Short mmCIF file of C-alpha atoms in Angstrom, two decimals:
data_model
loop_
_atom_site.label_atom_id
_atom_site.label_comp_id
_atom_site.label_asym_id
_atom_site.label_seq_id
_atom_site.Cartn_x
_atom_site.Cartn_y
_atom_site.Cartn_z
CA MET A 207 -113.50 -145.08 45.86
CA ASN A 208 -112.83 -142.73 42.95
CA LYS A 209 -111.84 -139.12 43.50
CA ILE A 210 -113.03 -136.00 41.75
CA GLU A 211 -110.68 -133.02 41.47
CA VAL A 212 -110.81 -129.57 39.92
CA CYS A 213 -107.87 -127.85 38.26
CA LEU A 214 -108.65 -124.13 38.18
CA THR A 215 -106.20 -123.06 35.48
CA LEU A 216 -104.08 -124.77 32.88
CA GLU A 217 -100.98 -123.49 34.73
CA ASN A 218 -101.79 -125.86 37.63
CA TYR A 219 -102.42 -128.86 35.38
CA PRO A 220 -98.95 -130.45 35.78
CA ASN A 221 -99.84 -130.92 39.47
CA PHE A 222 -103.21 -132.51 38.71
CA LYS A 223 -102.25 -134.76 35.81
CA ASN A 224 -103.80 -138.15 36.45
CA PRO A 225 -103.64 -140.99 33.93
CA ASN A 226 -106.47 -142.66 35.85
CA ALA A 227 -108.91 -139.76 35.40
CA ALA A 228 -111.62 -139.00 32.89
CA VAL A 229 -111.02 -135.34 32.07
CA ILE A 230 -113.80 -132.83 31.42
CA VAL A 231 -112.38 -129.68 29.81
CA VAL A 232 -114.42 -126.50 30.15
CA ASP A 233 -114.27 -122.97 28.76
CA VAL A 234 -117.80 -121.74 29.44
CA LEU A 235 -117.35 -118.35 27.72
CA ARG A 236 -117.13 -119.60 25.06
CA ALA A 237 -114.99 -122.32 23.44
CA THR A 238 -116.51 -125.46 24.93
CA SER A 239 -120.06 -124.07 24.86
CA SER A 240 -119.62 -123.35 21.16
CA ILE A 241 -118.21 -126.81 20.51
CA CYS A 242 -121.23 -128.35 22.23
CA ALA A 243 -123.54 -126.13 20.14
CA ALA A 244 -121.83 -127.30 16.95
CA PHE A 245 -122.44 -130.96 17.82
CA VAL A 246 -126.07 -130.23 18.64
CA ASN A 247 -126.31 -128.93 15.09
CA GLY A 248 -124.64 -131.88 13.43
CA VAL A 249 -121.03 -130.86 12.80
CA ASN A 250 -119.00 -133.88 11.65
CA GLN A 251 -115.78 -133.13 13.56
CA ILE A 252 -113.98 -130.19 15.12
CA VAL A 253 -110.21 -129.86 15.19
CA PRO A 254 -109.20 -127.55 18.06
CA VAL A 255 -106.01 -125.61 17.37
CA PRO A 256 -104.31 -122.97 19.50
CA ASP A 257 -102.47 -121.36 16.55
CA PHE A 258 -104.20 -119.64 13.67
CA ALA A 259 -101.52 -120.81 11.22
CA ASP A 260 -102.68 -124.38 11.92
CA ALA A 261 -106.28 -123.33 11.30
CA LEU A 262 -105.34 -122.00 7.86
CA ALA A 263 -103.68 -125.30 6.96
CA TYR A 264 -106.98 -127.06 7.70
CA LYS A 265 -108.88 -124.45 5.67
CA GLU A 266 -106.91 -125.57 2.63
CA LYS A 267 -108.19 -129.09 3.24
CA GLY A 268 -111.79 -127.83 3.04
CA PHE A 269 -112.47 -127.27 6.74
CA LEU A 270 -114.63 -124.36 7.85
CA VAL A 271 -112.66 -122.03 10.13
CA ALA A 272 -113.90 -120.42 13.36
CA SER A 273 -111.51 -117.88 14.85
CA GLU A 274 -111.46 -114.47 16.44
CA LYS A 275 -108.73 -112.08 17.42
CA ASP A 276 -109.56 -109.80 20.33
CA GLY A 277 -113.26 -110.59 20.01
CA VAL A 278 -113.49 -109.86 16.27
CA LYS A 279 -113.77 -112.53 13.53
CA ARG A 280 -110.51 -112.84 11.65
CA PRO A 281 -110.91 -111.90 7.97
CA GLU A 282 -109.69 -115.34 6.81
CA ALA A 283 -112.18 -117.19 9.03
CA ASP A 284 -115.73 -118.29 8.18
CA PHE A 285 -117.06 -117.59 11.67
CA GLY A 286 -116.17 -115.98 14.95
CA ASN A 287 -116.29 -118.03 18.18
CA SER A 288 -119.92 -117.44 19.17
CA PRO A 289 -122.12 -120.51 19.53
CA GLN A 290 -124.80 -118.81 17.44
CA ASN A 291 -122.54 -119.16 14.42
CA PHE A 292 -122.83 -122.91 14.56
CA SER A 293 -126.36 -123.30 13.20
CA ALA A 294 -127.32 -126.54 11.44
CA GLU A 295 -127.48 -124.55 8.22
CA ASN A 296 -123.86 -123.46 8.64
CA ILE A 297 -122.17 -126.57 9.91
CA SER A 298 -124.29 -129.75 9.63
CA GLY A 299 -122.14 -132.55 8.21
CA ARG A 300 -119.14 -130.25 7.84
CA ASN A 301 -115.63 -130.36 9.29
CA LEU A 302 -114.61 -127.38 11.40
CA VAL A 303 -111.31 -126.11 12.72
CA TYR A 304 -111.69 -124.01 15.86
CA CYS A 305 -108.99 -121.65 17.05
CA THR A 306 -109.02 -120.01 20.50
CA THR A 307 -106.35 -119.20 23.02
CA ASN A 308 -107.58 -120.64 26.29
CA GLY A 309 -109.99 -123.49 25.53
CA THR A 310 -108.04 -125.23 22.80
CA ARG A 311 -104.80 -125.22 24.82
CA ALA A 312 -106.63 -126.93 27.68
CA ILE A 313 -108.20 -129.53 25.40
CA HIS A 314 -104.78 -130.52 24.05
CA ALA A 315 -103.18 -130.63 27.51
CA ALA A 316 -105.31 -133.40 28.93
CA THR A 317 -104.64 -136.34 26.67
CA GLU A 318 -102.67 -138.47 29.16
CA SER A 319 -105.87 -139.68 30.78
CA LYS A 320 -108.75 -142.14 30.52
CA GLY A 321 -110.48 -139.84 28.03
CA VAL A 322 -111.17 -136.18 27.33
CA ALA A 323 -114.69 -134.81 26.96
CA ILE A 324 -115.83 -131.29 26.15
CA GLY A 325 -117.99 -129.91 28.95
CA SER A 326 -120.25 -126.89 29.26
CA PHE A 327 -123.46 -126.00 31.05
CA LEU A 328 -125.25 -127.15 27.86
CA ASN A 329 -124.27 -130.79 28.50
CA LEU A 330 -123.61 -130.64 32.26
CA THR A 331 -125.45 -133.81 33.27
CA ALA A 332 -124.53 -135.77 30.14
CA VAL A 333 -120.81 -135.05 30.38
CA THR A 334 -120.77 -135.85 34.12
CA GLU A 335 -122.52 -139.15 33.42
CA TRP A 336 -119.99 -139.88 30.66
CA ALA A 337 -117.22 -139.47 33.22
CA MET A 338 -118.97 -141.51 35.92
CA ASP A 339 -119.71 -144.31 33.45
CA LYS A 340 -115.95 -144.82 33.14
CA ASN A 341 -115.78 -145.65 36.85
CA CYS A 342 -112.42 -143.94 37.35
CA ASP A 343 -111.26 -140.63 38.85
CA ILE A 344 -112.70 -137.42 37.38
CA LEU A 345 -110.74 -134.24 36.74
CA VAL A 346 -112.47 -131.04 35.67
CA LEU A 347 -109.91 -128.90 33.84
CA CYS A 348 -110.87 -125.23 33.73
CA SER A 349 -109.35 -123.28 30.85
CA GLY A 350 -109.15 -120.01 32.75
CA TRP A 351 -108.30 -116.81 30.90
CA LYS A 352 -104.76 -116.02 29.84
CA GLY A 353 -103.26 -117.93 32.73
CA LYS A 354 -105.69 -116.59 35.31
CA PHE A 355 -108.54 -118.14 37.23
CA ASN A 356 -112.02 -117.41 35.95
CA ILE A 357 -115.29 -117.71 37.83
CA GLU A 358 -117.52 -119.16 35.10
CA ASP A 359 -115.40 -122.29 34.52
CA THR A 360 -115.16 -122.77 38.28
CA LEU A 361 -118.94 -122.61 38.65
CA PHE A 362 -119.29 -125.33 36.03
CA ALA A 363 -116.68 -127.41 37.87
CA GLY A 364 -118.67 -126.98 41.08
CA ALA A 365 -121.81 -128.15 39.31
CA VAL A 366 -120.03 -131.29 38.02
CA CYS A 367 -118.71 -132.02 41.53
CA GLU A 368 -122.17 -131.59 43.05
CA LEU A 369 -123.57 -134.15 40.61
CA ALA A 370 -120.69 -136.62 40.96
CA LEU A 371 -120.66 -136.50 44.76
CA LYS A 372 -124.29 -137.69 44.80
CA ASN A 373 -122.80 -140.93 43.48
CA PRO A 374 -121.38 -142.96 46.39
CA ASN A 375 -118.45 -144.05 44.20
CA TYR A 376 -116.97 -140.53 44.30
CA SER A 377 -115.41 -138.43 47.02
CA THR A 378 -113.07 -135.45 47.20
CA ILE A 379 -110.51 -133.87 49.49
CA CYS A 380 -109.48 -131.39 46.79
CA ASP A 381 -109.60 -127.77 48.00
CA SER A 382 -110.41 -126.41 44.55
CA ALA A 383 -113.32 -128.85 44.20
CA LEU A 384 -114.66 -127.82 47.62
CA ALA A 385 -114.31 -124.12 46.81
CA ALA A 386 -115.95 -124.62 43.40
CA ILE A 387 -118.92 -126.31 45.08
CA ASP A 388 -119.28 -123.41 47.53
CA LEU A 389 -119.21 -120.87 44.69
CA TRP A 390 -121.69 -122.92 42.66
CA ASN A 391 -124.03 -123.01 45.65
CA ILE A 392 -123.96 -119.20 45.79
CA ALA A 393 -124.55 -118.82 42.05
CA LYS A 394 -126.81 -121.66 41.00
CA ASN A 395 -130.15 -120.22 41.97
CA ASN A 396 -129.58 -117.11 39.90
CA LEU A 397 -126.82 -117.82 37.40
CA PRO A 398 -127.85 -115.08 34.90
CA GLU A 399 -127.48 -112.49 37.66
CA TYR A 400 -124.31 -113.93 39.25
CA ILE A 401 -122.52 -114.20 35.92
CA LYS A 402 -122.70 -110.41 35.49
CA LYS A 403 -119.81 -109.97 37.90
CA VAL A 404 -117.29 -112.04 35.98
CA ALA A 405 -114.62 -110.30 33.92
CA GLN A 406 -115.48 -112.19 30.73
CA TYR A 407 -119.09 -110.93 30.91
CA THR A 408 -117.75 -107.38 30.70
CA ARG A 409 -115.23 -108.28 27.99
CA LEU A 410 -117.81 -110.01 25.77
CA ASN A 411 -120.29 -107.17 26.11
CA LYS A 412 -117.59 -104.63 25.34
CA ASN A 413 -116.78 -106.25 21.99
CA GLY A 414 -120.39 -106.88 21.00
CA ASN A 415 -120.52 -110.59 21.84
CA GLY A 416 -122.62 -110.36 25.00
CA ASP A 417 -125.64 -111.90 23.30
CA SER A 418 -123.93 -115.32 23.40
CA ILE A 419 -123.78 -115.40 27.21
CA PRO A 420 -127.38 -116.48 27.98
CA TYR A 421 -126.96 -119.40 25.55
CA CYS A 422 -123.74 -120.50 27.29
CA ILE A 423 -125.27 -120.65 30.78
CA GLU A 424 -128.38 -122.63 29.91
CA ILE A 425 -128.16 -125.96 31.68
CA ASP A 426 -128.70 -129.38 30.12
CA THR A 427 -129.96 -128.31 26.72
CA THR A 428 -128.26 -131.32 25.12
CA LYS A 429 -127.11 -134.87 25.80
CA GLU A 430 -124.27 -134.60 23.26
CA VAL A 431 -120.83 -135.35 24.70
CA PRO A 432 -118.07 -134.31 22.32
CA ILE A 433 -114.94 -136.45 22.77
CA PHE A 434 -111.38 -135.41 21.94
CA ASP A 435 -109.14 -138.24 20.73
CA GLY A 436 -105.88 -136.29 20.81
CA LYS A 437 -106.37 -134.79 17.38
CA THR A 438 -110.03 -134.17 16.66
CA ILE A 439 -113.36 -133.88 18.46
CA ARG A 440 -116.25 -136.10 17.48
CA ALA A 441 -119.64 -136.85 19.00
CA ALA A 442 -119.54 -139.69 21.53
CA THR A 443 -120.54 -142.99 19.94
CA LYS A 444 -120.27 -146.58 21.11
CA ASN A 445 -116.88 -146.72 19.40
CA ASN A 446 -115.12 -143.77 20.95
CA ILE A 447 -116.41 -143.31 24.49
CA MET B 130 -108.23 -95.63 41.12
CA ASN B 131 -105.99 -98.44 42.35
CA LYS B 132 -106.85 -102.06 41.72
CA ILE B 133 -106.66 -105.04 44.05
CA GLU B 134 -106.04 -108.49 42.59
CA VAL B 135 -105.60 -111.99 43.96
CA CYS B 136 -103.22 -114.58 42.54
CA LEU B 137 -104.40 -117.98 43.75
CA THR B 138 -101.21 -119.97 43.18
CA LEU B 139 -97.60 -119.20 42.44
CA GLU B 140 -98.04 -120.90 39.05
CA ASN B 141 -100.32 -118.04 37.96
CA TYR B 142 -98.00 -115.30 39.20
CA PRO B 143 -96.34 -114.54 35.82
CA ASN B 144 -99.78 -113.38 34.65
CA PHE B 145 -100.32 -111.16 37.71
CA LYS B 146 -96.86 -109.63 38.04
CA ASN B 147 -97.35 -105.91 38.56
CA PRO B 148 -94.44 -103.56 39.30
CA ASN B 149 -96.99 -101.01 40.50
CA ALA B 150 -98.43 -103.28 43.22
CA ALA B 151 -97.73 -103.71 46.89
CA VAL B 152 -97.63 -107.49 47.30
CA ILE B 153 -98.96 -109.33 50.34
CA VAL B 154 -97.67 -112.91 50.39
CA VAL B 155 -99.67 -115.43 52.37
CA ASP B 156 -99.27 -119.05 53.46
CA VAL B 157 -101.78 -119.30 56.30
CA LEU B 158 -100.89 -122.89 57.24
CA ARG B 159 -98.22 -122.10 58.25
CA ALA B 160 -95.20 -120.24 56.85
CA THR B 161 -96.44 -116.65 56.95
CA SER B 162 -98.36 -117.14 60.21
CA SER B 163 -95.17 -118.46 61.81
CA ILE B 164 -93.14 -115.55 60.44
CA CYS B 165 -95.64 -113.10 61.96
CA ALA B 166 -95.45 -114.99 65.27
CA ALA B 167 -91.66 -114.71 65.26
CA PHE B 168 -91.79 -110.93 64.85
CA VAL B 169 -94.38 -110.65 67.61
CA ASN B 170 -91.76 -112.33 69.79
CA GLY B 171 -88.86 -110.13 68.77
CA VAL B 172 -86.90 -112.05 66.16
CA ASN B 173 -84.25 -109.80 64.59
CA GLN B 174 -84.56 -111.02 61.00
CA ILE B 175 -85.77 -114.07 59.08
CA VAL B 176 -84.16 -115.27 55.89
CA PRO B 177 -86.69 -117.33 53.90
CA VAL B 178 -85.08 -120.06 51.80
CA PRO B 179 -86.75 -122.71 49.65
CA ASP B 180 -83.76 -125.12 49.79
CA PHE B 181 -82.51 -126.76 52.95
CA ALA B 182 -78.91 -126.60 51.74
CA ASP B 183 -79.20 -122.80 51.88
CA ALA B 184 -80.57 -123.03 55.40
CA LEU B 185 -77.53 -125.02 56.52
CA ALA B 186 -75.21 -122.36 55.10
CA TYR B 187 -76.95 -119.78 57.30
CA LYS B 188 -76.71 -122.13 60.29
CA GLU B 189 -72.94 -121.94 59.99
CA LYS B 190 -73.23 -118.15 60.29
CA GLY B 191 -75.03 -118.54 63.63
CA PHE B 192 -78.63 -118.41 62.43
CA LEU B 193 -81.27 -120.53 64.11
CA VAL B 194 -82.86 -122.93 61.62
CA ALA B 195 -86.57 -123.72 61.27
CA SER B 196 -87.32 -126.52 58.84
CA GLU B 197 -89.47 -129.59 58.48
CA LYS B 198 -89.62 -132.41 56.00
CA ASP B 199 -93.04 -134.02 55.56
CA GLY B 200 -94.28 -132.41 58.75
CA VAL B 201 -91.38 -133.55 60.93
CA LYS B 202 -88.54 -131.31 62.19
CA ARG B 203 -85.34 -132.05 60.32
CA PRO B 204 -82.62 -133.35 62.64
CA GLU B 205 -80.25 -130.51 61.70
CA ALA B 206 -82.87 -127.82 62.44
CA ASP B 207 -83.52 -126.05 65.75
CA PHE B 208 -87.26 -125.91 65.24
CA GLY B 209 -90.04 -127.22 63.02
CA ASN B 210 -92.35 -124.79 61.21
CA SER B 211 -95.02 -124.34 63.89
CA PRO B 212 -95.63 -120.79 65.15
CA GLN B 213 -95.49 -122.09 68.74
CA ASN B 214 -91.78 -122.72 68.27
CA PHE B 215 -91.14 -119.02 67.94
CA SER B 216 -91.52 -117.99 71.56
CA ALA B 217 -89.69 -114.89 72.83
CA GLU B 218 -87.49 -117.21 74.86
CA ASN B 219 -86.43 -119.05 71.72
CA ILE B 220 -86.01 -116.29 69.20
CA SER B 221 -85.97 -112.79 70.70
CA GLY B 222 -83.10 -110.81 69.18
CA ARG B 223 -81.94 -113.79 67.15
CA ASN B 224 -81.51 -114.32 63.40
CA LEU B 225 -83.55 -117.13 61.89
CA VAL B 226 -83.46 -118.97 58.58
CA TYR B 227 -86.82 -120.45 57.62
CA CYS B 228 -87.14 -123.20 55.04
CA THR B 229 -90.47 -124.28 53.56
CA THR B 230 -91.58 -125.36 50.12
CA ASN B 231 -94.61 -123.24 49.32
CA GLY B 232 -94.40 -120.02 51.34
CA THR B 233 -90.74 -119.20 50.84
CA ARG B 234 -90.97 -119.70 47.05
CA ALA B 235 -93.84 -117.23 46.94
CA ILE B 236 -92.01 -114.66 49.07
CA HIS B 237 -89.04 -114.73 46.70
CA ALA B 238 -91.22 -114.52 43.57
CA ALA B 239 -92.76 -111.15 44.27
CA THR B 240 -89.81 -108.80 44.44
CA GLU B 241 -90.53 -106.85 41.22
CA SER B 242 -93.10 -104.71 42.97
CA LYS B 243 -93.63 -101.69 45.21
CA GLY B 244 -92.85 -103.84 48.25
CA VAL B 245 -93.45 -107.30 49.70
CA ALA B 246 -95.11 -107.84 53.06
CA ILE B 247 -95.78 -111.05 54.95
CA GLY B 248 -99.50 -111.48 55.56
CA SER B 249 -101.53 -113.80 57.75
CA PHE B 250 -104.77 -113.63 59.73
CA LEU B 251 -102.60 -112.53 62.69
CA ASN B 252 -101.83 -109.19 61.03
CA LEU B 253 -104.77 -108.97 58.59
CA THR B 254 -105.73 -105.33 59.21
CA ALA B 255 -102.17 -104.11 59.74
CA VAL B 256 -100.81 -105.65 56.54
CA THR B 257 -103.78 -104.38 54.51
CA GLU B 258 -103.21 -100.90 55.89
CA TRP B 259 -99.51 -101.17 55.03
CA ALA B 260 -100.51 -101.87 51.42
CA MET B 261 -103.14 -99.12 51.29
CA ASP B 262 -100.70 -96.59 52.75
CA LYS B 263 -98.57 -97.04 49.66
CA ASN B 264 -101.47 -95.79 47.52
CA CYS B 265 -100.73 -98.16 44.66
CA ASP B 266 -102.25 -101.40 43.37
CA ILE B 267 -102.43 -104.35 45.77
CA LEU B 268 -101.73 -107.97 44.88
CA VAL B 269 -102.39 -110.79 47.32
CA LEU B 270 -100.15 -113.70 46.36
CA CYS B 271 -101.36 -117.01 47.75
CA SER B 272 -98.69 -119.64 48.17
CA GLY B 273 -101.00 -122.56 47.49
CA TRP B 274 -99.79 -126.09 48.15
CA LYS B 275 -97.41 -127.87 45.78
CA GLY B 276 -98.73 -125.97 42.77
CA LYS B 277 -102.37 -126.35 43.75
CA PHE B 278 -104.97 -123.90 44.97
CA ASN B 279 -105.68 -123.94 48.69
CA ILE B 280 -108.73 -122.61 50.49
CA GLU B 281 -107.08 -121.06 53.55
CA ASP B 282 -104.85 -118.64 51.62
CA THR B 283 -107.83 -117.72 49.44
CA LEU B 284 -109.95 -116.91 52.51
CA PHE B 285 -107.22 -114.57 53.76
CA ALA B 286 -107.10 -112.94 50.30
CA GLY B 287 -110.86 -112.44 50.44
CA ALA B 288 -110.53 -110.81 53.85
CA VAL B 289 -107.86 -108.40 52.55
CA CYS B 290 -110.06 -107.53 49.55
CA GLU B 291 -113.06 -106.91 51.78
CA LEU B 292 -111.04 -104.44 53.86
CA ALA B 293 -109.40 -102.71 50.89
CA LEU B 294 -112.65 -102.32 48.97
CA LYS B 295 -114.10 -100.31 51.85
CA ASN B 296 -111.49 -97.72 50.82
CA PRO B 297 -112.84 -95.70 47.86
CA ASN B 298 -109.35 -95.66 46.30
CA TYR B 299 -109.57 -99.37 45.50
CA SER B 300 -111.68 -101.39 43.08
CA THR B 301 -111.43 -104.79 41.41
CA ILE B 302 -112.58 -106.59 38.30
CA CYS B 303 -110.41 -109.60 39.12
CA ASP B 304 -112.35 -112.89 39.12
CA SER B 305 -110.11 -114.48 41.74
CA ALA B 306 -110.58 -111.49 44.05
CA LEU B 307 -114.36 -111.69 43.62
CA ALA B 308 -114.40 -115.44 44.24
CA ALA B 309 -112.13 -115.04 47.28
CA ILE B 310 -114.54 -112.49 48.75
CA ASP B 311 -117.49 -114.83 48.22
CA LEU B 312 -115.65 -117.68 49.93
CA TRP B 313 -114.57 -115.41 52.78
CA ASN B 314 -118.19 -114.35 53.27
CA ILE B 315 -119.18 -118.00 53.66
CA ALA B 316 -116.36 -118.73 56.11
CA LYS B 317 -115.84 -115.62 58.17
CA ASN B 318 -118.57 -116.07 60.73
CA ASN B 319 -117.25 -119.48 61.70
CA LEU B 320 -113.68 -119.81 60.52
CA PRO B 321 -112.68 -122.54 63.05
CA GLU B 322 -115.49 -124.73 61.68
CA TYR B 323 -115.03 -123.89 57.98
CA ILE B 324 -111.28 -124.51 58.11
CA LYS B 325 -111.90 -128.16 59.00
CA LYS B 326 -112.74 -128.94 55.38
CA VAL B 327 -109.41 -127.84 53.92
CA ALA B 328 -106.84 -130.42 52.91
CA GLN B 329 -104.08 -128.84 55.00
CA TYR B 330 -106.20 -129.16 58.16
CA THR B 331 -106.24 -132.91 57.62
CA ARG B 332 -102.55 -133.04 56.72
CA LEU B 333 -101.44 -131.07 59.79
CA ASN B 334 -103.56 -133.15 62.12
CA LYS B 335 -102.26 -136.34 60.57
CA ASN B 336 -98.63 -135.44 61.34
CA GLY B 337 -99.33 -134.12 64.81
CA ASN B 338 -99.22 -130.40 64.00
CA GLY B 339 -102.95 -129.70 64.21
CA ASP B 340 -102.54 -127.71 67.43
CA SER B 341 -101.01 -124.84 65.46
CA ILE B 342 -104.17 -124.27 63.41
CA PRO B 343 -106.24 -122.26 65.95
CA TYR B 344 -103.28 -119.88 66.40
CA CYS B 345 -103.00 -119.37 62.62
CA ILE B 346 -106.64 -118.37 62.14
CA GLU B 347 -106.88 -115.84 64.96
CA ILE B 348 -107.51 -112.45 63.42
CA ASP B 349 -105.60 -109.24 64.20
CA THR B 350 -103.56 -110.45 67.13
CA THR B 351 -100.67 -108.19 66.07
CA LYS B 352 -99.88 -104.95 64.24
CA GLU B 353 -96.45 -106.25 63.15
CA VAL B 354 -95.89 -106.15 59.39
CA PRO B 355 -92.82 -108.14 58.38
CA ILE B 356 -91.26 -106.76 55.18
CA PHE B 357 -89.14 -108.73 52.69
CA ASP B 358 -86.41 -106.71 51.01
CA GLY B 359 -85.40 -109.34 48.46
CA LYS B 360 -83.07 -111.15 50.82
CA THR B 361 -84.31 -110.98 54.38
CA ILE B 362 -87.47 -110.21 56.36
CA ARG B 363 -87.43 -107.50 59.02
CA ALA B 364 -90.12 -105.77 61.02
CA ALA B 365 -91.56 -102.71 59.29
CA THR B 366 -89.89 -99.52 60.48
CA LYS B 367 -89.92 -95.98 59.17
CA ASN B 368 -86.84 -96.88 57.13
CA ASN B 369 -88.06 -99.92 55.23
CA ILE B 370 -91.80 -99.55 54.61
#
């Protein structure tokens, strides 16, 4: 029997680290939703970096740069962090470097594992199936926000658990998984309404980025599963899953 | 307007530290419930220590020692960590040193604040009123379990938030507070049933300590509010609240 667990913030990750787990990293608002959007629109690869200095080094190699500071696109960047930036016209076939605080730190943390996939509501079923196809433990790693729990990542984690626990090969005794499922059951029938209470909803609206929220909470709009190999993110293919 | 926040595990505390908050530390199963029980039964003071070596040093000074390892009373200790140990006969007027992993670490963490109280379902209303009487921010610090989220502390935090938010001087935009309230609303009408799903319920029953659980989830059985002054815990009096 494989187990599924949920790590609610990166700060708890040392206590959840599991080399036998397929890890799904999530930052619903907005890093991992934006990464999924970019793969829907044909980006070639995305290098996630937590430091902007690293992003600039990639810019010199011809990478497009997506980065914001306090919700505003940095002057040296090509885009901010909204998924709407990643249209086919902007990024098809291109290489992108993506710089955020919470999501990219989480993506880099999880490499001692059976694989790291980028999860969001956009690819909820596909990314859960990717993990179940590996027939090992599953860990959903929530990025949180500046070292704090956030609701939106937890709801996604609850949705993954709900799907995985329909598979008789998975079970859980993880309190954070059980709590995430309970929260997801409250929210799932009216996610656009429930999401209004989360702190990041208020933050994004305050800095003019609220229009990206409906896109980030649409469920199963793609079957793309971006995979992180320890350095870069590429679309799942037969060679890298 | 004062804010109320919830820190779900000690690992997140650096991001919640607030010198303007009254801190309520909780470890429902069982450190803070046992500490409340001891004050109900007239203990003089309790020194919380995370290391057993420190507990032994207090033993030499005539303190009673409560400590377990893996759910079993240590041979050098007078009691295990169950609240039933702290009967008036055993502890009235005595000094106690209490050694646990999760709860005592959390109690010691929160001293840069407007005050630290020991919370549990036993003193839910009293400890919330203690915090509100200070007319400052409130932080509920959940001990968690070995660096992981636990449901039972989160339920208590939700119950504190529910009470405090009835007071027009308090508001919250804290995701963990909002999630804790939602979970508490699911659980509160049948806490003895809901608590069966938490990992610590299974752990305590496995090592023969399950009989302490009903005691730990009884609500408002005392008005005692144990206060930690940075070194020791004493009953709240006019001098130390």
